[in-house]
Amino acid sequence: MMMKLSILDQSPVSEGSTPAEALAETASLAIEADRLGYHRFWVSEHHAARGLAGSSPEVLMAHLAAVTSRIRIGSGAVLLPHYSAYKVAENFRVLEALYPGRIDLGLGRAAGGGALAARALQENRTGGGAELYELQIQDLLSYLYGAPDQSHRFAGLETSPQVSTAPELWLLGSSRESAALAARLGTGYAYARFINSAGGSMAVRSFRNSFRPSPAASAPQALVSVFAVCAETSAEADRLAASMDLSLVQLEKGHVSTGTPSVETALGYKYTPYDRFRIEDNRRRMVLGSPDEVRRQFTALMEEYQCEEIMFATLVHRYEDKLKSLRLIAEVCGLRGGAGVN
């Protein structure tokens, strides 16, 4: 099976850095990913999050697509319950018109922030839940791939601009329920192993077996996303991952993030025995190691999930280490543009 690799970047703000610097690093990373031969570059949506700068994936995507030439640019994800499906469709129609054949619309239903941010985003909205989310995706299918039929509550509504191509539609999730929804509606499915390491292969298998063709996709398309850190040696990768270990522990404790901690901060932190247990468990969501070790783990994941593609997020303190990880993975996995990089 050919290895197709993609990147999820959450625009993390490193300790001692600024959100503006984090967004600039995301753009620089996208340019390098484009050069190295990665397939997609997705950006996330988080609100009122001091440690993550990406709150508006559509706006950031427009910039990333402008500074790259080949790589697909997408959202990982637009948190659809906060918004009008019609407005999301028109935003992505504009992106598709500007960058035809390069835009992905990834959808999620998480809050992306605390309760206060969610209330502010949905101030005038009533109702919600899984049924509304499914209805919103059905609406998006109509808006992006045709027009609402005569039975629709907005029958005859057109979506602007009118273009001959459409974004790829993906549903992001970490459960059998999200896999079933993607299969039922005929979208791509991205399993977030970096959120939930248990049961993913069964979810993806269920998605494939139950997939119903739609205007968005004629055949099932799946990817699995993980955290990944690659370095010259496994010991160095393990050291760099200490920043991610502490970030995840603090997130689980509900601490307000002030940025991705440095390795020195992480190694000097006074962990409790339960913290150590959580770190060990969280490492199941990560791919860590030397180039050869990372390639073997990616290959094993592709076989386990029977998926066409691996997407990864790299949460380390120094941008230089993230860039080096990206380049090492490209080289060892044989991506176009990855040979001989430093």
mmCIF file of C-alpha atoms in Angstrom:
data_model
loop_
_atom_site.group_PDB
_atom_site.id
_atom_site.type_symbol
_atom_site.label_atom_id
_atom_site.label_comp_id
_atom_site.label_asym_id
_atom_site.label_seq_id
_atom_site.Cartn_x
_atom_site.Cartn_y
_atom_site.Cartn_z
ATOM 1 C CA MET A 1 0.000 0.000 0.000
ATOM 2 C CA MET A 2 1.450 3.375 -1.031
ATOM 3 C CA MET A 3 2.078 5.686 1.912
ATOM 4 C CA LYS A 4 0.191 8.986 1.650
ATOM 5 C CA LEU A 5 1.082 11.444 4.410
ATOM 6 C CA SER A 6 -0.620 14.642 5.537
ATOM 7 C CA ILE A 7 -0.275 17.203 8.317
ATOM 8 C CA LEU A 8 -2.618 18.655 10.918
ATOM 9 C CA ASP A 9 -1.295 21.864 12.446
ATOM 10 C CA GLN A 10 -3.051 23.425 15.416
ATOM 11 C CA SER A 11 -0.930 26.615 15.412
ATOM 12 C CA PRO A 12 0.366 25.929 18.939
ATOM 13 C CA VAL A 13 1.792 28.886 20.826
ATOM 14 C CA SER A 14 5.092 27.928 22.397
ATOM 15 C CA GLU A 15 6.108 29.043 25.871
ATOM 16 C CA GLY A 16 7.758 32.454 25.461
ATOM 17 C CA SER A 17 6.256 32.993 22.007
ATOM 18 C CA THR A 18 3.181 34.846 20.667
ATOM 19 C CA PRO A 19 0.048 33.844 18.722
ATOM 20 C CA ALA A 20 1.233 35.922 15.760
ATOM 21 C CA GLU A 21 4.481 33.941 15.686
ATOM 22 C CA ALA A 22 2.526 30.677 15.913
ATOM 23 C CA LEU A 23 0.423 31.582 12.866
ATOM 24 C CA ALA A 24 3.523 32.615 10.924
ATOM 25 C CA GLU A 25 5.100 29.252 11.768
ATOM 26 C CA THR A 26 1.997 27.453 10.504
ATOM 27 C CA ALA A 27 2.379 29.249 7.169
ATOM 28 C CA SER A 28 6.091 28.417 6.975
ATOM 29 C CA LEU A 29 5.342 24.795 7.788
ATOM 30 C CA ALA A 30 2.721 24.617 5.029
ATOM 31 C CA ILE A 31 5.214 25.967 2.496
ATOM 32 C CA GLU A 32 7.736 23.309 3.501
ATOM 33 C CA ALA A 33 5.107 20.548 3.483
ATOM 34 C CA ASP A 34 4.149 21.604 -0.037
ATOM 35 C CA ARG A 35 7.770 21.386 -1.152
ATOM 36 C CA LEU A 36 8.341 18.019 0.491
ATOM 37 C CA GLY A 37 5.378 16.280 -1.136
ATOM 38 C CA TYR A 38 2.865 15.946 1.694
ATOM 39 C CA HIS A 39 -0.684 15.396 0.447
ATOM 40 C CA ARG A 40 -2.785 17.642 2.715
ATOM 41 C CA PHE A 41 -2.276 20.370 5.270
ATOM 42 C CA TRP A 42 -5.194 20.908 7.644
ATOM 43 C CA VAL A 43 -5.631 23.546 10.336
ATOM 44 C CA SER A 44 -7.828 23.401 13.402
ATOM 45 C CA GLU A 45 -10.426 25.533 15.169
ATOM 46 C CA HIS A 46 -10.112 26.402 18.853
ATOM 47 C CA HIS A 47 -11.695 29.266 20.765
ATOM 48 C CA ALA A 48 -10.520 31.278 23.786
ATOM 49 C CA ALA A 49 -7.413 29.068 23.818
ATOM 50 C CA ARG A 50 -4.219 30.853 24.810
ATOM 51 C CA GLY A 51 -2.097 27.897 23.780
ATOM 52 C CA LEU A 52 -3.562 27.480 20.268
ATOM 53 C CA ALA A 53 -3.764 30.402 17.840
ATOM 54 C CA GLY A 54 -6.003 28.933 15.139
ATOM 55 C CA SER A 55 -9.569 30.118 15.749
ATOM 56 C CA SER A 56 -10.696 30.641 12.134
ATOM 57 C CA PRO A 57 -9.596 27.853 9.792
ATOM 58 C CA GLU A 58 -11.272 29.369 6.714
ATOM 59 C CA VAL A 59 -9.318 32.620 7.031
ATOM 60 C CA LEU A 60 -6.037 30.831 7.694
ATOM 61 C CA MET A 61 -6.698 28.425 4.810
ATOM 62 C CA ALA A 62 -6.991 31.309 2.346
ATOM 63 C CA HIS A 63 -3.516 32.487 3.309
ATOM 64 C CA LEU A 64 -2.007 28.988 3.267
ATOM 65 C CA ALA A 65 -3.428 28.210 -0.158
ATOM 66 C CA ALA A 66 -2.020 31.499 -1.458
ATOM 67 C CA VAL A 67 1.537 30.749 -0.306
ATOM 68 C CA THR A 68 1.556 27.125 -1.534
ATOM 69 C CA SER A 69 1.084 25.684 -5.003
ATOM 70 C CA ARG A 70 0.136 21.995 -4.893
ATOM 71 C CA ILE A 71 -0.766 20.654 -1.462
ATOM 72 C CA ARG A 72 -4.433 20.323 -0.497
ATOM 73 C CA ILE A 73 -5.439 22.813 2.211
ATOM 74 C CA GLY A 74 -8.238 21.969 4.621
ATOM 75 C CA SER A 75 -10.008 22.462 7.917
ATOM 76 C CA GLY A 76 -9.488 20.003 10.709
ATOM 77 C CA ALA A 77 -12.172 20.932 11.508
ATOM 78 C CA VAL A 78 -14.860 23.548 11.051
ATOM 79 C CA LEU A 79 -17.013 23.045 14.155
ATOM 80 C CA LEU A 80 -20.304 23.039 12.309
ATOM 81 C CA PRO A 81 -22.802 23.251 15.228
ATOM 82 C CA HIS A 82 -21.586 26.803 15.888
ATOM 83 C CA TYR A 83 -22.514 28.034 12.414
ATOM 84 C CA SER A 84 -24.958 28.257 9.537
ATOM 85 C CA ALA A 85 -24.320 25.400 7.107
ATOM 86 C CA TYR A 86 -25.189 27.774 4.277
ATOM 87 C CA LYS A 87 -22.531 30.289 5.315
ATOM 88 C CA VAL A 88 -19.933 27.530 5.683
ATOM 89 C CA ALA A 89 -20.812 26.280 2.190
ATOM 90 C CA GLU A 90 -20.378 29.728 0.674
ATOM 91 C CA ASN A 91 -17.078 30.297 2.498
ATOM 92 C CA PHE A 92 -15.733 27.079 1.037
ATOM 93 C CA ARG A 93 -17.187 27.785 -2.404
ATOM 94 C CA VAL A 94 -15.113 30.990 -2.397
ATOM 95 C CA LEU A 95 -11.990 29.051 -1.407
ATOM 96 C CA GLU A 96 -12.684 26.444 -4.089
ATOM 97 C CA ALA A 97 -13.160 29.156 -6.725
ATOM 98 C CA LEU A 98 -9.806 30.687 -5.802
ATOM 99 C CA TYR A 99 -7.907 27.388 -5.456
ATOM 100 C CA PRO A 100 -9.816 24.760 -7.482
ATOM 101 C CA GLY A 101 -9.125 21.139 -6.639
ATOM 102 C CA ARG A 102 -7.099 21.969 -3.528
ATOM 103 C CA ILE A 103 -9.669 22.588 -0.782
ATOM 104 C CA ASP A 104 -10.902 20.155 1.900
ATOM 105 C CA LEU A 105 -13.821 20.851 4.213
ATOM 106 C CA GLY A 106 -13.340 18.820 7.367
ATOM 107 C CA LEU A 107 -16.236 18.934 9.822
ATOM 108 C CA GLY A 108 -16.453 18.309 13.559
ATOM 109 C CA ARG A 109 -18.987 18.791 16.329
ATOM 110 C CA ALA A 110 -16.760 19.480 19.338
ATOM 111 C CA ALA A 111 -17.073 22.786 21.164
ATOM 112 C CA GLY A 112 -13.461 23.745 20.471
ATOM 113 C CA GLY A 113 -13.314 25.707 23.718
ATOM 114 C CA GLY A 114 -15.027 26.227 27.033
ATOM 115 C CA ALA A 115 -18.724 26.623 27.777
ATOM 116 C CA LEU A 116 -18.550 30.422 27.722
ATOM 117 C CA ALA A 117 -17.037 30.476 24.225
ATOM 118 C CA ALA A 118 -19.637 27.981 23.013
ATOM 119 C CA ARG A 119 -22.455 30.149 24.345
ATOM 120 C CA ALA A 120 -21.001 33.219 22.659
ATOM 121 C CA LEU A 121 -20.702 31.387 19.335
ATOM 122 C CA GLN A 122 -24.270 30.084 19.544
ATOM 123 C CA GLU A 123 -25.866 33.085 21.251
ATOM 124 C CA ASN A 124 -29.004 33.191 19.108
ATOM 125 C CA ARG A 125 -29.275 29.471 18.352
ATOM 126 C CA THR A 126 -31.877 27.126 19.791
ATOM 127 C CA GLY A 127 -31.704 23.359 19.771
ATOM 128 C CA GLY A 128 -28.713 21.212 18.940
ATOM 129 C CA GLY A 129 -27.390 17.705 19.391
ATOM 130 C CA ALA A 130 -26.657 14.848 17.016
ATOM 131 C CA GLU A 131 -29.853 15.202 14.978
ATOM 132 C CA LEU A 132 -29.183 18.850 14.161
ATOM 133 C CA TYR A 133 -25.555 18.057 13.278
ATOM 134 C CA GLU A 134 -26.634 15.389 10.806
ATOM 135 C CA LEU A 135 -29.182 17.772 9.304
ATOM 136 C CA GLN A 136 -26.489 20.428 8.907
ATOM 137 C CA ILE A 137 -24.239 17.987 7.024
ATOM 138 C CA GLN A 138 -27.142 16.995 4.790
ATOM 139 C CA ASP A 139 -27.681 20.689 4.091
ATOM 140 C CA LEU A 140 -24.008 21.119 3.224
ATOM 141 C CA LEU A 141 -24.229 18.257 0.748
ATOM 142 C CA SER A 142 -27.099 20.060 -0.964
ATOM 143 C CA TYR A 143 -25.389 23.447 -0.949
ATOM 144 C CA LEU A 144 -22.000 22.196 -2.162
ATOM 145 C CA TYR A 145 -22.972 19.529 -4.673
ATOM 146 C CA GLY A 146 -26.201 20.816 -6.188
ATOM 147 C CA ALA A 147 -29.164 22.672 -4.784
ATOM 148 C CA PRO A 148 -31.811 21.843 -2.185
ATOM 149 C CA ASP A 149 -34.633 19.815 -3.735
ATOM 150 C CA GLN A 150 -38.293 20.791 -3.629
ATOM 151 C CA SER A 151 -38.860 19.026 -0.305
ATOM 152 C CA HIS A 152 -36.129 21.064 1.415
ATOM 153 C CA ARG A 153 -37.110 23.954 3.680
ATOM 154 C CA PHE A 154 -34.956 26.222 1.468
ATOM 155 C CA ALA A 155 -36.004 24.732 -1.867
ATOM 156 C CA GLY A 156 -34.308 26.347 -4.846
ATOM 157 C CA LEU A 157 -31.667 28.169 -2.808
ATOM 158 C CA GLU A 158 -28.447 28.730 -4.773
ATOM 159 C CA THR A 159 -24.979 28.829 -3.259
ATOM 160 C CA SER A 160 -22.511 31.456 -4.431
ATOM 161 C CA PRO A 161 -20.165 31.560 -6.162
ATOM 162 C CA GLN A 162 -21.201 29.029 -8.799
ATOM 163 C CA VAL A 163 -18.093 26.963 -9.611
ATOM 164 C CA SER A 164 -17.547 23.723 -11.510
ATOM 165 C CA THR A 165 -15.648 21.954 -8.704
ATOM 166 C CA ALA A 166 -16.353 21.414 -5.016
ATOM 167 C CA PRO A 167 -14.268 20.884 -1.876
ATOM 168 C CA GLU A 168 -13.734 17.365 -0.598
ATOM 169 C CA LEU A 169 -16.042 16.792 2.373
ATOM 170 C CA TRP A 170 -14.657 14.956 5.416
ATOM 171 C CA LEU A 171 -16.149 14.086 8.765
ATOM 172 C CA LEU A 172 -13.718 14.004 11.699
ATOM 173 C CA GLY A 173 -14.428 11.778 14.666
ATOM 174 C CA SER A 174 -13.126 9.317 17.232
ATOM 175 C CA SER A 175 -15.989 6.855 17.703
ATOM 176 C CA ARG A 176 -18.115 4.218 15.986
ATOM 177 C CA GLU A 177 -20.973 6.736 15.961
ATOM 178 C CA SER A 178 -19.030 9.289 13.919
ATOM 179 C CA ALA A 179 -17.898 6.541 11.540
ATOM 180 C CA ALA A 180 -21.502 5.432 11.057
ATOM 181 C CA LEU A 181 -22.576 9.009 10.335
ATOM 182 C CA ALA A 182 -19.831 9.498 7.737
ATOM 183 C CA ALA A 183 -20.805 6.219 6.070
ATOM 184 C CA ARG A 184 -24.508 7.069 6.080
ATOM 185 C CA LEU A 185 -23.957 10.507 4.537
ATOM 186 C CA GLY A 186 -21.229 9.452 2.108
ATOM 187 C CA THR A 187 -18.354 11.678 3.236
ATOM 188 C CA GLY A 188 -14.691 10.956 3.823
ATOM 189 C CA TYR A 189 -13.826 9.847 7.356
ATOM 190 C CA ALA A 190 -10.828 10.988 9.420
ATOM 191 C CA TYR A 191 -10.377 8.970 12.605
ATOM 192 C CA ALA A 192 -8.718 11.018 15.368
ATOM 193 C CA ARG A 193 -6.461 8.481 17.038
ATOM 194 C CA PHE A 194 -4.653 11.408 18.665
ATOM 195 C CA ILE A 195 -7.858 11.840 20.692
ATOM 196 C CA ASN A 196 -8.886 8.207 21.180
ATOM 197 C CA SER A 197 -6.451 5.340 20.617
ATOM 198 C CA ALA A 198 -9.024 2.612 21.336
ATOM 199 C CA GLY A 199 -11.389 1.081 18.805
ATOM 200 C CA GLY A 200 -10.267 3.098 15.815
ATOM 201 C CA SER A 201 -9.647 0.226 13.427
ATOM 202 C CA MET A 202 -13.140 -1.136 14.108
ATOM 203 C CA ALA A 203 -14.647 2.307 13.481
ATOM 204 C CA VAL A 204 -12.863 2.650 10.143
ATOM 205 C CA ARG A 205 -13.797 -0.901 9.144
ATOM 206 C CA SER A 206 -17.421 -0.174 9.990
ATOM 207 C CA PHE A 207 -17.252 3.017 7.910
ATOM 208 C CA ARG A 208 -15.995 1.105 4.885
ATOM 209 C CA ASN A 209 -18.527 -1.689 5.191
ATOM 210 C CA SER A 210 -21.495 0.664 5.617
ATOM 211 C CA PHE A 211 -20.503 3.424 3.197
ATOM 212 C CA ARG A 212 -23.228 4.809 0.951
ATOM 213 C CA PRO A 213 -22.098 6.695 -2.171
ATOM 214 C CA SER A 214 -23.133 10.344 -2.283
ATOM 215 C CA PRO A 215 -22.537 13.431 -4.430
ATOM 216 C CA ALA A 216 -19.491 14.045 -2.241
ATOM 217 C CA ALA A 217 -17.823 10.658 -2.732
ATOM 218 C CA SER A 218 -18.477 7.555 -4.821
ATOM 219 C CA ALA A 219 -16.247 5.307 -2.677
ATOM 220 C CA PRO A 220 -15.108 5.288 0.961
ATOM 221 C CA GLN A 221 -11.999 7.320 1.739
ATOM 222 C CA ALA A 222 -10.428 7.168 5.201
ATOM 223 C CA LEU A 223 -7.417 8.484 7.058
ATOM 224 C CA VAL A 224 -6.135 8.147 10.615
ATOM 225 C CA SER A 225 -4.547 11.036 12.515
ATOM 226 C CA VAL A 226 -1.962 10.749 15.289
ATOM 227 C CA PHE A 227 0.581 12.794 17.179
ATOM 228 C CA ALA A 228 4.077 12.230 15.771
ATOM 229 C CA VAL A 229 7.611 13.294 16.642
ATOM 230 C CA CYS A 230 10.607 12.133 14.621
ATOM 231 C CA ALA A 231 14.240 12.870 15.449
ATOM 232 C CA GLU A 232 17.656 11.484 14.521
ATOM 233 C CA THR A 233 17.443 9.034 17.443
ATOM 234 C CA SER A 234 14.628 7.517 19.444
ATOM 235 C CA ALA A 235 16.110 9.039 22.609
ATOM 236 C CA GLU A 236 15.930 12.539 21.123
ATOM 237 C CA ALA A 237 12.344 11.999 19.934
ATOM 238 C CA ASP A 238 11.423 10.838 23.422
ATOM 239 C CA ARG A 239 13.047 13.950 24.916
ATOM 240 C CA LEU A 240 11.195 16.294 22.537
ATOM 241 C CA ALA A 241 7.895 14.572 23.320
ATOM 242 C CA ALA A 242 8.226 15.634 26.967
ATOM 243 C CA SER A 243 6.673 18.973 25.962
ATOM 244 C CA MET A 244 3.639 17.150 24.604
ATOM 245 C CA ASP A 245 3.452 14.943 27.700
ATOM 246 C CA LEU A 246 3.160 17.959 29.988
ATOM 247 C CA SER A 247 0.748 19.792 27.657
ATOM 248 C CA LEU A 248 -1.661 16.850 27.676
ATOM 249 C CA VAL A 249 -1.427 16.337 31.441
ATOM 250 C CA GLN A 250 -2.193 20.005 32.050
ATOM 251 C CA LEU A 251 -5.076 19.910 29.580
ATOM 252 C CA GLU A 252 -6.600 16.913 31.353
ATOM 253 C CA LYS A 253 -6.315 18.737 34.686
ATOM 254 C CA GLY A 254 -8.138 21.745 33.276
ATOM 255 C CA HIS A 255 -5.169 24.073 33.618
ATOM 256 C CA VAL A 256 -5.160 27.178 31.428
ATOM 257 C CA SER A 257 -2.369 26.728 28.902
ATOM 258 C CA THR A 258 0.238 29.451 28.586
ATOM 259 C CA GLY A 259 1.826 27.732 25.599
ATOM 260 C CA THR A 260 3.620 24.519 24.708
ATOM 261 C CA PRO A 261 6.223 24.119 27.465
ATOM 262 C CA SER A 262 9.913 23.828 26.727
ATOM 263 C CA VAL A 263 11.624 20.482 27.185
ATOM 264 C CA GLU A 264 13.412 21.932 30.209
ATOM 265 C CA THR A 265 10.115 23.010 31.790
ATOM 266 C CA ALA A 266 8.574 19.615 31.095
ATOM 267 C CA LEU A 267 11.506 17.617 32.468
ATOM 268 C CA GLY A 268 11.590 19.768 35.603
ATOM 269 C CA TYR A 269 7.869 19.405 36.329
ATOM 270 C CA LYS A 270 6.905 17.544 39.523
ATOM 271 C CA TYR A 271 4.682 14.774 38.192
ATOM 272 C CA THR A 272 2.457 12.748 40.490
ATOM 273 C CA PRO A 273 2.215 8.964 40.114
ATOM 274 C CA TYR A 274 -1.159 9.468 38.419
ATOM 275 C CA ASP A 275 0.422 11.985 36.023
ATOM 276 C CA ARG A 276 2.976 9.322 35.099
ATOM 277 C CA PHE A 277 0.166 6.866 34.448
ATOM 278 C CA ARG A 278 -1.585 9.404 32.200
ATOM 279 C CA ILE A 279 1.640 10.062 30.274
ATOM 280 C CA GLU A 280 2.076 6.352 29.616
ATOM 281 C CA ASP A 281 -1.517 6.083 28.419
ATOM 282 C CA ASN A 282 -1.275 9.230 26.277
ATOM 283 C CA ARG A 283 1.789 7.851 24.523
ATOM 284 C CA ARG A 284 -0.544 5.319 22.870
ATOM 285 C CA ARG A 285 -1.820 8.224 20.778
ATOM 286 C CA MET A 286 1.673 9.092 19.546
ATOM 287 C CA VAL A 287 4.166 7.856 16.991
ATOM 288 C CA LEU A 288 7.669 8.587 18.302
ATOM 289 C CA GLY A 289 11.146 7.585 17.285
ATOM 290 C CA SER A 290 13.962 7.654 14.775
ATOM 291 C CA PRO A 291 13.076 7.863 11.072
ATOM 292 C CA ASP A 292 13.047 4.094 10.591
ATOM 293 C CA GLU A 293 10.975 3.585 13.741
ATOM 294 C CA VAL A 294 8.420 6.172 12.648
ATOM 295 C CA ARG A 295 8.141 4.635 9.177
ATOM 296 C CA ARG A 296 7.547 1.182 10.680
ATOM 297 C CA GLN A 297 4.867 2.549 13.013
ATOM 298 C CA PHE A 298 3.138 4.393 10.162
ATOM 299 C CA THR A 299 3.171 1.228 8.063
ATOM 300 C CA ALA A 300 1.679 -0.753 10.949
ATOM 301 C CA LEU A 301 -1.069 1.857 11.394
ATOM 302 C CA MET A 302 -1.964 1.751 7.711
ATOM 303 C CA GLU A 303 -2.228 -2.024 7.878
ATOM 304 C CA GLU A 304 -4.229 -1.964 11.118
ATOM 305 C CA TYR A 305 -6.679 0.656 9.872
ATOM 306 C CA GLN A 306 -6.608 -0.393 6.207
ATOM 307 C CA CYS A 307 -6.507 3.307 5.375
ATOM 308 C CA GLU A 308 -5.002 5.179 2.464
ATOM 309 C CA GLU A 309 -3.474 7.957 4.484
ATOM 310 C CA ILE A 310 -1.802 8.957 7.752
ATOM 311 C CA MET A 311 -2.182 12.498 9.068
ATOM 312 C CA PHE A 312 -0.093 13.687 11.993
ATOM 313 C CA ALA A 313 0.246 16.644 14.344
ATOM 314 C CA THR A 314 3.592 17.502 15.926
ATOM 315 C CA LEU A 315 3.397 19.307 19.252
ATOM 316 C CA VAL A 316 6.923 20.297 20.266
ATOM 317 C CA HIS A 317 8.301 23.500 21.755
ATOM 318 C CA ARG A 318 10.777 24.628 19.098
ATOM 319 C CA TYR A 319 9.677 25.255 15.521
ATOM 320 C CA GLU A 320 13.084 24.046 14.323
ATOM 321 C CA ASP A 321 12.435 20.629 15.876
ATOM 322 C CA LYS A 322 8.995 20.437 14.259
ATOM 323 C CA LEU A 323 10.481 21.313 10.876
ATOM 324 C CA LYS A 324 13.251 18.728 11.290
ATOM 325 C CA SER A 325 10.668 16.084 12.196
ATOM 326 C CA LEU A 326 8.658 16.926 9.090
ATOM 327 C CA ARG A 327 11.722 16.628 6.868
ATOM 328 C CA LEU A 328 12.960 13.372 8.380
ATOM 329 C CA ILE A 329 9.551 11.753 7.924
ATOM 330 C CA ALA A 330 9.327 12.942 4.318
ATOM 331 C CA GLU A 331 12.740 11.495 3.549
ATOM 332 C CA VAL A 332 12.323 8.115 5.223
ATOM 333 C CA CYS A 333 8.840 7.622 3.756
ATOM 334 C CA GLY A 334 9.992 8.482 0.244
ATOM 335 C CA LEU A 335 7.836 11.531 -0.374
ATOM 336 C CA ARG A 336 8.489 13.489 -3.541
ATOM 337 C CA GLY A 337 10.799 16.313 -2.517
ATOM 338 C CA GLY A 338 11.857 14.541 0.659
ATOM 339 C CA ALA A 339 15.076 12.958 -0.601
ATOM 340 C CA GLY A 340 18.246 14.473 0.717
ATOM 341 C CA VAL A 341 16.620 17.111 2.919
ATOM 342 C CA ASN A 342 18.328 18.412 6.038
#
